[in-house]
Short mmCIF file of C-alpha atoms and ligand atoms in Angstrom, two decimals:
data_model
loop_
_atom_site.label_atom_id
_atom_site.label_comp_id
_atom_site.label_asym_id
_atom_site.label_seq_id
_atom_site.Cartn_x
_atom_site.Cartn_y
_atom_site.Cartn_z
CA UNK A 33 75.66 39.19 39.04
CA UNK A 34 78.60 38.53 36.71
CA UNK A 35 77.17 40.92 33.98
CA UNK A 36 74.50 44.08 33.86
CA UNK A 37 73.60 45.98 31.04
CA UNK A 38 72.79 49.58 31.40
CA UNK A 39 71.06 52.04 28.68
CA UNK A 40 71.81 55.64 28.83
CA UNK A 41 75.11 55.53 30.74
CA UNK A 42 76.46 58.24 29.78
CA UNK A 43 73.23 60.52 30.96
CA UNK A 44 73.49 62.32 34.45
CA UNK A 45 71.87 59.30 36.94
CA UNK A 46 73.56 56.73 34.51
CA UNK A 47 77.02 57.70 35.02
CA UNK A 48 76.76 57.62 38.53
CA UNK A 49 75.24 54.01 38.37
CA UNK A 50 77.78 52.49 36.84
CA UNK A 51 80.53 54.29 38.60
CA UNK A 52 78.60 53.52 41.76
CA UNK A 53 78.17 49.86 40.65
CA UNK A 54 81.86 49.59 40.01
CA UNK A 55 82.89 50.33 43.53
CA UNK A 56 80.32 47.91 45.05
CA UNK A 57 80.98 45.01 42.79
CA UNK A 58 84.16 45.11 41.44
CA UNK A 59 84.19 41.68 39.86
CA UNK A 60 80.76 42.47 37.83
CA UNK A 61 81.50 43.24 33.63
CA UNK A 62 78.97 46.25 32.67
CA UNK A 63 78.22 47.23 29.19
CA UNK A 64 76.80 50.68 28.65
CA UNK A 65 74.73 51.07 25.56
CA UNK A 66 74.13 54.97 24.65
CA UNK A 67 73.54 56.82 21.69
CA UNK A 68 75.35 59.98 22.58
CA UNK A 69 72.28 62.51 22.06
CA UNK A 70 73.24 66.27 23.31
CA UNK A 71 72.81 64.84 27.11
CA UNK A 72 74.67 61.70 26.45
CA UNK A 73 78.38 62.62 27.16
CA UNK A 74 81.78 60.31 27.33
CA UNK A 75 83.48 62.70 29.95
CA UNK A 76 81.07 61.49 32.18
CA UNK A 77 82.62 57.97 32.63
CA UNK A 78 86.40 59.26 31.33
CA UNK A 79 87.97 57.52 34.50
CA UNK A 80 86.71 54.20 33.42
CA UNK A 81 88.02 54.00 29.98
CA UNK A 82 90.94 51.42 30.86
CA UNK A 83 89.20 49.82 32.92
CA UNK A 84 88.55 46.06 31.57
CA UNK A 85 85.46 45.11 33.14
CA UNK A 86 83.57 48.51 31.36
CA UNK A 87 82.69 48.04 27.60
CA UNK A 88 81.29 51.38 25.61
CA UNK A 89 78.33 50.61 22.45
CA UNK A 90 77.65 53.85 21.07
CA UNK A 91 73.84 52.38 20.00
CA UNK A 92 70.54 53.45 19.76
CA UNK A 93 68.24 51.47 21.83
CA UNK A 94 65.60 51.63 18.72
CA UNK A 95 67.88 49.98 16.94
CA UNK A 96 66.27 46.88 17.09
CA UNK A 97 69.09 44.86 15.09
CA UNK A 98 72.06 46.36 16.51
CA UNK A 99 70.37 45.56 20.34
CA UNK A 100 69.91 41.74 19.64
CA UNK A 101 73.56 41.16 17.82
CA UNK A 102 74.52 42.84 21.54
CA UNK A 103 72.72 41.17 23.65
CA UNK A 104 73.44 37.90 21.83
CA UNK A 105 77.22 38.55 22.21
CA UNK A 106 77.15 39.79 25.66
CA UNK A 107 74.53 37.66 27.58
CA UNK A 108 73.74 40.10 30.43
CA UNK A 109 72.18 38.60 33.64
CA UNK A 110 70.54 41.97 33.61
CA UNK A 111 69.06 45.37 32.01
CA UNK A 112 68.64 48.50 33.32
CA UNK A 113 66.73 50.83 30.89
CA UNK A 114 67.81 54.60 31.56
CA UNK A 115 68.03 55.88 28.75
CA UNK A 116 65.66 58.57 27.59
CA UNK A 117 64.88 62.03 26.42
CA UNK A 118 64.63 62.91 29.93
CA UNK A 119 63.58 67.02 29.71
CA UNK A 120 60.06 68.39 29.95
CA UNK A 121 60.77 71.41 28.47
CA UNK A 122 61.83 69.97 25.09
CA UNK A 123 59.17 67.35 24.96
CA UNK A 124 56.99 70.50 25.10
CA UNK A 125 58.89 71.87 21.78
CA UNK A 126 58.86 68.15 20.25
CA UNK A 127 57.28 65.23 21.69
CA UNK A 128 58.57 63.00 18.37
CA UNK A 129 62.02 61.69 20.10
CA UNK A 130 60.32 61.17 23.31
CA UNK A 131 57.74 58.66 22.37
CA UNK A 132 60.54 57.14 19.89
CA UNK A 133 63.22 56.53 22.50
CA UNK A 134 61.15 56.61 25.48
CA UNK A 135 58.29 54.04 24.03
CA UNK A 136 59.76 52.15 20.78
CA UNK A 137 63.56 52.09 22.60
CA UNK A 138 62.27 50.25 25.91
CA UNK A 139 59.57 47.71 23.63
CA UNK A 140 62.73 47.03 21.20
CA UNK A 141 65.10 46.07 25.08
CA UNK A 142 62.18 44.14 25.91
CA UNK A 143 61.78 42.15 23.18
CA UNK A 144 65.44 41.45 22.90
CA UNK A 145 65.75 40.67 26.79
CA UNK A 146 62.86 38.17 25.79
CA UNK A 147 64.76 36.65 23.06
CA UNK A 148 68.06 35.85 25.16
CA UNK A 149 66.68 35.53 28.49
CA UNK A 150 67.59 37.36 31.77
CA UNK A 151 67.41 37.55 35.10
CA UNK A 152 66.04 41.04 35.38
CA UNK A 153 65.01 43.71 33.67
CA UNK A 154 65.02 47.17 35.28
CA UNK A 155 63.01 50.04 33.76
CA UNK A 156 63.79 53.34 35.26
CA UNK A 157 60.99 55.57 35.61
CA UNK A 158 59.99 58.69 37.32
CA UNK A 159 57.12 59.99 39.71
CA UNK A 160 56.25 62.24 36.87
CA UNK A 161 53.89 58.88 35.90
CA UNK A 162 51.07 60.13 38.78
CA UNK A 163 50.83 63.85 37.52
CA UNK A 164 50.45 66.38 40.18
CA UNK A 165 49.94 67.04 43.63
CA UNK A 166 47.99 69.64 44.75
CA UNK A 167 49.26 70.94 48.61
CA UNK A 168 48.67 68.09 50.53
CA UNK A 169 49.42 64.39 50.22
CA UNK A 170 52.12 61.94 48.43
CA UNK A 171 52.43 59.53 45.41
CA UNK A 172 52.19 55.90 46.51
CA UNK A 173 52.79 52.99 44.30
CA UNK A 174 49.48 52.42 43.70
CA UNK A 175 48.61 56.14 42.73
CA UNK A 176 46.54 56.35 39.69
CA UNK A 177 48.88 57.64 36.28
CA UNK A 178 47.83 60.45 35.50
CA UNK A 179 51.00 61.93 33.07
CA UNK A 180 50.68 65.63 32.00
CA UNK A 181 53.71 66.54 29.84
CA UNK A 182 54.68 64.72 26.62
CA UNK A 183 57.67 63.24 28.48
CA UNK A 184 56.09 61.65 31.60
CA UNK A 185 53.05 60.31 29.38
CA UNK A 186 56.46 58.49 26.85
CA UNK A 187 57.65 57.20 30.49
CA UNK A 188 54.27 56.26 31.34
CA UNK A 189 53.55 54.32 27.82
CA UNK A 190 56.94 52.35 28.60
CA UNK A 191 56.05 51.80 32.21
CA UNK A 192 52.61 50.21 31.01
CA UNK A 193 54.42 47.97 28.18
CA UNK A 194 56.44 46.92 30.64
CA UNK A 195 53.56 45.85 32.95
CA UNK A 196 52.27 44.20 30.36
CA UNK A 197 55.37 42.10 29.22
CA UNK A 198 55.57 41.23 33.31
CA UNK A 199 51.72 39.88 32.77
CA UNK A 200 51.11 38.46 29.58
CA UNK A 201 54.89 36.49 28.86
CA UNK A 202 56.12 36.45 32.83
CA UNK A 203 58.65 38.65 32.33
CA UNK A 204 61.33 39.60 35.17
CA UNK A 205 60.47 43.28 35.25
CA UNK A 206 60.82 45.84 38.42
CA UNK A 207 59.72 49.21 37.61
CA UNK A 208 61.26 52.09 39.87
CA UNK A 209 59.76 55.69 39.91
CA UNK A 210 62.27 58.69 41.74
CA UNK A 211 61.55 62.42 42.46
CA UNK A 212 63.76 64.78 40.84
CA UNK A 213 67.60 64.04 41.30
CA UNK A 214 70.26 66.23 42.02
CA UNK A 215 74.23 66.04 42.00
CA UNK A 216 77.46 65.99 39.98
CA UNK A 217 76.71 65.38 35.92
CA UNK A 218 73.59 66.62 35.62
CA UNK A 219 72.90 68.35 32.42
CA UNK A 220 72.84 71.78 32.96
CA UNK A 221 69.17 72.29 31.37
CA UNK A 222 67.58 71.34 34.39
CA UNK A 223 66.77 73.52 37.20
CA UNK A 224 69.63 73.27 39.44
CA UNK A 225 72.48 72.96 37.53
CA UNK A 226 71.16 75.63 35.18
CA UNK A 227 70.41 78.26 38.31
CA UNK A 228 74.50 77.17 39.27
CA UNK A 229 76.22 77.53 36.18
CA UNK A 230 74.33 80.63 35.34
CA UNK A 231 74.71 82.60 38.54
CA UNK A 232 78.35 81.65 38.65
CA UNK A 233 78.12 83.84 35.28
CA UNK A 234 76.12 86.70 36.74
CA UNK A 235 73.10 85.58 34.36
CA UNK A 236 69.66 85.69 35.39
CA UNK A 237 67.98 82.91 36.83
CA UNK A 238 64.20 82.45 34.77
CA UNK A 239 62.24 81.10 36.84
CA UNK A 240 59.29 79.70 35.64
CA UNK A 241 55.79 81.54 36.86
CA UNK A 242 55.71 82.45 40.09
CA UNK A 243 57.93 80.19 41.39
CA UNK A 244 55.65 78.12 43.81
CA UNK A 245 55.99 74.48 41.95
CA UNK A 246 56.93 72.22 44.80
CA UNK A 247 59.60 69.13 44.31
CA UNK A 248 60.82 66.21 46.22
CA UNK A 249 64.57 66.49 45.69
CA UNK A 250 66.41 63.81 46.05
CA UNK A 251 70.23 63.17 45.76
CA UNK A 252 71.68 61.04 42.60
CA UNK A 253 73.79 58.97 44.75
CA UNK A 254 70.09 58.04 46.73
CA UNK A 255 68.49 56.88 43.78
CA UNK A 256 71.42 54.94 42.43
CA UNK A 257 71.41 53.40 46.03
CA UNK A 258 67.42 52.52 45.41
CA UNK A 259 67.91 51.33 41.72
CA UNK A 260 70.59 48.79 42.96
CA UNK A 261 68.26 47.41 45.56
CA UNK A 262 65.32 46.94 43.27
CA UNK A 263 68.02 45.50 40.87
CA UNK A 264 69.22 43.07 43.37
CA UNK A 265 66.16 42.72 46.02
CA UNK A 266 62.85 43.82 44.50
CA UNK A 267 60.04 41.21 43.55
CA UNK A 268 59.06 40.98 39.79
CA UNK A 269 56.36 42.50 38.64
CA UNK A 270 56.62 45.38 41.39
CA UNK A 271 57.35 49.74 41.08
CA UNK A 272 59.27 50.85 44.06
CA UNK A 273 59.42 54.50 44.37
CA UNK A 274 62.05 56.86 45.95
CA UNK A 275 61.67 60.23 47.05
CA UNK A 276 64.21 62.10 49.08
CA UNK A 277 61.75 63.87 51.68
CA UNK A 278 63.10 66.90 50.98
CA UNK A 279 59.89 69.06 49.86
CA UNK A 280 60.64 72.80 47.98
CA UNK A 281 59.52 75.41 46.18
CA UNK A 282 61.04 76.64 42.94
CA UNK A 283 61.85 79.77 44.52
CA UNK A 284 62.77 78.66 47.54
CA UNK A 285 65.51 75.94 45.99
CA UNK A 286 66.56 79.03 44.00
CA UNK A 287 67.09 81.47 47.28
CA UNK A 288 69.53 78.46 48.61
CA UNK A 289 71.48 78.36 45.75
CA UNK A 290 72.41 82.28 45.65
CA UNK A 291 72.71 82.52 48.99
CA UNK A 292 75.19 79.37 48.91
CA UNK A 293 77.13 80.49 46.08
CA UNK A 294 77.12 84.41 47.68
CA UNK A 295 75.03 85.85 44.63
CA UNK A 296 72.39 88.70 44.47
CA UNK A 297 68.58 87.63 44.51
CA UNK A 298 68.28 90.31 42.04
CA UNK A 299 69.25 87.92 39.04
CA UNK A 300 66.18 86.06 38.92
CA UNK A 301 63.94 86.69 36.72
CA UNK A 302 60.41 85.76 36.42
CA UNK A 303 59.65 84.53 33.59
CA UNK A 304 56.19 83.07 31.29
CA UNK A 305 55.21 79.88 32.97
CA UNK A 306 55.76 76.34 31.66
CA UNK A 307 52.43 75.21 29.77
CA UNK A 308 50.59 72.60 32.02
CA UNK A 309 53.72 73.17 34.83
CA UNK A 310 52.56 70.14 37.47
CA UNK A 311 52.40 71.99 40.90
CA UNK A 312 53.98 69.45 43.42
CA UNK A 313 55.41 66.32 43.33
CA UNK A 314 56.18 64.56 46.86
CA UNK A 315 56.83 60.70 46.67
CA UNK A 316 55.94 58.11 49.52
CA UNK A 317 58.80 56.09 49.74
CA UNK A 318 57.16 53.61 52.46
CA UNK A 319 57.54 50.32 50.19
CA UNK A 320 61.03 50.91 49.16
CA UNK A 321 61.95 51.66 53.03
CA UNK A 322 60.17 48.17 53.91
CA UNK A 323 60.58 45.84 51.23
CA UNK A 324 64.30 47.05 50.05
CA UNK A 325 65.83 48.22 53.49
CA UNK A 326 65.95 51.28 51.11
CA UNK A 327 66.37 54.70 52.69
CA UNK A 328 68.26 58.67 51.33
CA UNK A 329 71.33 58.72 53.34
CA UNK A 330 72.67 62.09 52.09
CA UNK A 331 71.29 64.95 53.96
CA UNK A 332 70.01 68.09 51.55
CA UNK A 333 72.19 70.41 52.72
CA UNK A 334 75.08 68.43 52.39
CA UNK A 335 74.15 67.06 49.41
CA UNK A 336 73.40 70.59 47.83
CA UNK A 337 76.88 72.18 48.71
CA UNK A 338 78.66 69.52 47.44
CA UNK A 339 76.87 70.01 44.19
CA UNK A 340 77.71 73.64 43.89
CA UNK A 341 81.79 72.62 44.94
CA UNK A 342 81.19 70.11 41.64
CA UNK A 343 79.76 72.50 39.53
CA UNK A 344 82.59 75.50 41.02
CA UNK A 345 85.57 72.43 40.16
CA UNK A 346 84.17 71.40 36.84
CA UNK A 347 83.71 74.50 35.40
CA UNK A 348 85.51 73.25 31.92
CA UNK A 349 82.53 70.43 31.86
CA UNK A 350 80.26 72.75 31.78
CA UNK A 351 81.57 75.46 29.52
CA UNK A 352 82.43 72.59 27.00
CA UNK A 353 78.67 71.42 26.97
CA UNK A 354 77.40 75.47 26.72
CA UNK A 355 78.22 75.47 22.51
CA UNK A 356 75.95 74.92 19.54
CA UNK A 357 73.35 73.00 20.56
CA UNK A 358 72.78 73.82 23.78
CA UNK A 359 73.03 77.62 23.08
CA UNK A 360 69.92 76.95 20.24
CA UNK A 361 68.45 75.60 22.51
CA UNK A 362 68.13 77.66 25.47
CA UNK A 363 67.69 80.62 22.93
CA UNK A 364 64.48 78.87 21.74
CA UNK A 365 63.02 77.78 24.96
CA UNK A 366 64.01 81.15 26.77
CA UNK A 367 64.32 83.93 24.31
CA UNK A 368 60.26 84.53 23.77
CA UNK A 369 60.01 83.88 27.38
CA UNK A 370 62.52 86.82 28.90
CA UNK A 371 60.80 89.23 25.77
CA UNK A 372 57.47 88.79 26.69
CA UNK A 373 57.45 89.36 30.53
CA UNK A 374 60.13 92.42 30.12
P1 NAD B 1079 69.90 62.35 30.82
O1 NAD B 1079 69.14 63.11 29.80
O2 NAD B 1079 70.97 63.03 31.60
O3 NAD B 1079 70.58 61.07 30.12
C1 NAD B 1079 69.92 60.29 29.17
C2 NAD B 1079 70.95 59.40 28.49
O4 NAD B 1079 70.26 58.54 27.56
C3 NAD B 1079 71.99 60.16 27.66
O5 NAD B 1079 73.28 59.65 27.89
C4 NAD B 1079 71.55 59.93 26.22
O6 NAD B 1079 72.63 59.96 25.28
C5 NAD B 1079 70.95 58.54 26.33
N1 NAD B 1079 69.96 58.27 25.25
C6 NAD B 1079 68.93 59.06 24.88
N2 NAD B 1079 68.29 58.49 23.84
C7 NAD B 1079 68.89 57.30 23.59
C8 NAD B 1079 68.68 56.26 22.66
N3 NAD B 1079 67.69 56.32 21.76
N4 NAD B 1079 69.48 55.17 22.69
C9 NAD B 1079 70.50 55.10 23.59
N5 NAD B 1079 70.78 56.08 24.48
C10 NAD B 1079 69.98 57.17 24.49
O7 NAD B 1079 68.80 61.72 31.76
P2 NAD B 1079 68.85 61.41 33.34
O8 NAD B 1079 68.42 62.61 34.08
O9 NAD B 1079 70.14 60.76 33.66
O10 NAD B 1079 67.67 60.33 33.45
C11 NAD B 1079 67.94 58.94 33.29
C12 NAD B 1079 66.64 58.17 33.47
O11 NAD B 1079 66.10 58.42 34.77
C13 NAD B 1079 65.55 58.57 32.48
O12 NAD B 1079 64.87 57.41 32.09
C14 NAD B 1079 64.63 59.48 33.28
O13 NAD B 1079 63.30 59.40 32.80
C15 NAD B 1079 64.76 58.87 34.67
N6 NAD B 1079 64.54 59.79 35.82
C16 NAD B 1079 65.23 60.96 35.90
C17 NAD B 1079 65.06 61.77 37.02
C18 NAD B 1079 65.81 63.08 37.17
O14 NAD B 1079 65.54 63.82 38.10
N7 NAD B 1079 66.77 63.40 36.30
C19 NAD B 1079 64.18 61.38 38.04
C20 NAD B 1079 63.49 60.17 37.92
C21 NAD B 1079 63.70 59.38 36.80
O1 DAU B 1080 60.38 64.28 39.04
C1 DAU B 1080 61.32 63.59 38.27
C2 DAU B 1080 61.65 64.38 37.03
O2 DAU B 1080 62.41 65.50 37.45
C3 DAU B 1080 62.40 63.56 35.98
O3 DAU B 1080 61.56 62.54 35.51
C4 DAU B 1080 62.83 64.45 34.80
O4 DAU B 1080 63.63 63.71 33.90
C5 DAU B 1080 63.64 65.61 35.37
O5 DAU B 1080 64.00 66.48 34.30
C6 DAU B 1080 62.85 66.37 36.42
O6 DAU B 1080 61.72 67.04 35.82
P1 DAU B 1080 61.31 68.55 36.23
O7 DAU B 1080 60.55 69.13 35.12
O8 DAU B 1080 60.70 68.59 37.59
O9 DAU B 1080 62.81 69.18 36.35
P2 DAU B 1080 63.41 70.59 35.88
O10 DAU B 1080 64.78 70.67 36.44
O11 DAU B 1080 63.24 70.80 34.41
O12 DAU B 1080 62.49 71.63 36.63
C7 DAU B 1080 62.36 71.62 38.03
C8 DAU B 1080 61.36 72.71 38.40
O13 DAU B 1080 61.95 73.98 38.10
C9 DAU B 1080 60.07 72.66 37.61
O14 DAU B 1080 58.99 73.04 38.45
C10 DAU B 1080 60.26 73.69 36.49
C11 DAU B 1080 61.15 74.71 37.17
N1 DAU B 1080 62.09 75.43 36.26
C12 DAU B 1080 62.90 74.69 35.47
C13 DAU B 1080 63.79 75.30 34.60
C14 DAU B 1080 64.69 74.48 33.71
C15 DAU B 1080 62.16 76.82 36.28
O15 DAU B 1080 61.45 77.50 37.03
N2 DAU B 1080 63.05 77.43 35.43
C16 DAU B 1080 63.85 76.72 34.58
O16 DAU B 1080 64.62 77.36 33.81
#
C-alpha cells in the first residue's frame, strides 16, 4: 500500500504500529491522526519527526469535518482505527468519553472512509467484546458478546457498527480482537507498567481483590505483527483474534515482576476489588494461525524482561507522564481504595 491511515498513534500499541510499519515498508506514507488525550503522547514517535514519509494531525476522530477535509487531502488506501479511551478503570469513573470516542469517533471514520473510498478499513478491537471466562475454555471468533465494563461494551457498540457498515453498504472492514498487550510505551495506568514504575519507587503495588483475575498476555510487538496481517491478508467482513497463550493470574504476573526487578513481595497491597472485575480472559487464536500464517513469536519471559530494561532506561518517560493529571487521577481511583481496606 502506498498510504495507511492510523488513529490513535500516539497511544501505547499505536506507536509501535507505525514504527513497526515503517521498518517493513519503507516506501509506504502514514498519517497518524490523534487527539493527544492524557494517553496520547508525541515522545512516543519522537524518532520519526524528520522523517518525510510520517505526517502528524493533532485531530479528534469525532470531528466529523476536520476527518473528511483529511481524508479528502490524503486519500489513504487504508484505516486503522486505534484510537480510544482504552482504560477500564476510568470508564468505571466516566463512561461519557468512552462511548463518544469509542462509538461516535469510529461511525464518524466510517462514514468518511465511505465518502472517499478505500481499500480497507481496520477497526482494532479487544477480547474484552466476549466478557468473561470462568476457569476453563477460550474466546473464539464466534463467541457470543457479552461486554461487562463501560469500555468493552463502547468497543463492542463500534465493533457492531462496523459489522453493520460491512453488511448493509459492502464495506471493506476486518475487525481484530487481542488479549491484553504488554511492552515499551504503555501507559503506566495499566497493570504492568504501573506494578514497574511503582516498585522501582518502593510504592505499593494495589492489587485489585484477591488477585486471582486470569489474562492472556500478549506482547505489543505480537499484536502489531497480527494487525498487519489482517491489514494486508484478512477477508472482509471477518474478526481475527490474537492471544499470546500466555495464561496468568494477577498475582502471579505481579510475583514475576518483583522478583525480576529484585523487590520485596511485601509492597503489594490488597486492595477493594474492581466493580464487575471479569475473571479470565484466554483468546483462541486458531483462525488467525490458519487464515493469516499469524502466530506470537516473542516468548513471555523474554518479552517481560525486556519490558522492565524499557521501563529501568526510560525512566524520564515515565516521570514526565507522573504530573497533574495522572497524579488526580490515580488519587481518585486509588485513594478510597488503600483507606478502606487499611
Ligand atoms: P492508549 O490509551 O495507549 O492510546 C489511545 C490513543 O488514542 C492515544 O494516543 C489517544 O490520544 C488517542 N485518542 C483517544 N481519543 C481520541 C480521539 N477522540 N481522537 C483521536 N485520538 C484519540 O490505548 P492502547 O492501549 O494503545 O489501545 C489502542 C487500541 O487497541 C484501542 O482501541 C484499544 O481498545 C485496543 N486494544 C488494546 C489492548 C491493550 O492491551 N492495551 C488490547 C486489545 C485491544
Ligand atoms: O484484554 C484486552 C484489554 O486489556 C484492553 O482492551 C484494554 O484496553 C487494556 O487496558 C486491558 O484491560 P485490563 O482491564 O485487563 O487491563 P489492566 O492493565 O487495567 O488490568 C489488568 C488486570 O490487573 C485486571 O484484572 C485488573 C488488575 N489490576 C489492574 C490495575 C491497574 C490490578 O489488580 N491493580 C491495578 O492497579
Amino acid at each position: 500500500m502506498k498510504s495507511i491511515l492510523v488513529t490513535g498513534g500516539c497511544g501505547f500499541i499505536g506507536s509501535n504500529f507505525i514504527r513497526m510499519q515503517r521498518e517493513l515498508y519503507p516506501e509506504q506514507t502514514i498519517h497518524n491522526v490523534d487527539k493527544l488525550t492524557y494517553a496520547g503522547n508525541l515522545e512516543n514517535l519522537a524518532d520519526l519527526e524528520e522523517d518525510p514519509q510520517y505526517h502528524f494531525h493533532q485531530i479528534d476522530i469525532c470531528d466529523r469535518t476536520a476527518i473528511l477535509d483529511l481524508l479528502k487531502q490524503t486519500k489513504p488506501e487504508a484505516i486503522l482505527n486505534f484510537a480510544a479511551e482504552s482504560h477500564v478503570d476510568r470508564s468505571i469513573i466516566d463512561s461519557g468519553p468512552f462511548v463518544q470516542t469509542n462509538v461516535i469517533g469510529t461511525q464518524v471514520l466510517l462514514d468518511g472512509a465511505r465518502e472517499i473510498g478505500l481499500e480497507r478499513y481496520v477497526q482494532i478491537s479487544t477480547d474484552e467484546v466476549y466478557g468473561s471466562l470462568g476457569q476453563e475454555g477460550y474466546f473464539t471468533e464466534t463467541t457470543p458478546l457479552a461486554p461487562n465494563s463501560p469500555y468493552s461494551s463502547s468497543k463492542a457498540a463500534a465493533d457492531l457498527l462496523v459489522r453493520s457498515y460491512v453488511h448493509t453498504f459492502d464495506f471493506p472492514a476486518v475487525i481484530t480482537r487481542c488479549s491484553n498487550n504488554y511492552g515499551p510505551y504503555q501507559f503506566p495506568e495499566k497493570l504492568i507498567p504501573l506494578f514497574i514504575s511503582n516498585a522501582m519507587e518502593e510504592k505499593s503495588l494495589p492489587v485489585y481483590g484477591t488477585g486471582e483475575n486470569v489474562r492472556d498476555w500478549i506482547h505489543v510487538l505480537d499484536h502489531c505483527r497480527g494487525i498487519d496481517a489482517a491489514l494486508r491478508k484478512g477477508k472482509i467482513g471477518e474478526v481475527y483474534n490474537f492471544g499470546g497463550h500466555h495464561e496468568l493470574t494477577n498475582l502471579e504476573m505481579t510475583h514475576i515482576l518483583i522478583d525480576l526487578l529484585g523487590k520485596s513481595r511485601d509492597l503489594i497491597t490488597f486492595v477493594q476489588d474492581r466493580p464487575g472485575h471479569d475473571l479470565r480472559y484466554a483468546i483462541d487464536s486458531t483462525k488467525a494461525e490458519t487464515d493469516l500464517g499469524w502466530s506470537p513469536q516473542i516468548p513471555f519471559e523474554q518479552g517481560i524482561r525486556d519490558t522492565i530494561t524499557w521501563y529501568q532506561s526510560h525512566t524520564d518517560w515515565v516521570q514526565r507522564i507522573k504530573t497533574g493529571e495522572y497524579m488526580q487521577y490515580i488519587e481518585t481511583q486509588y485513594a478510597g481504595r488503600m483507606k478502606k481496606d487499611g
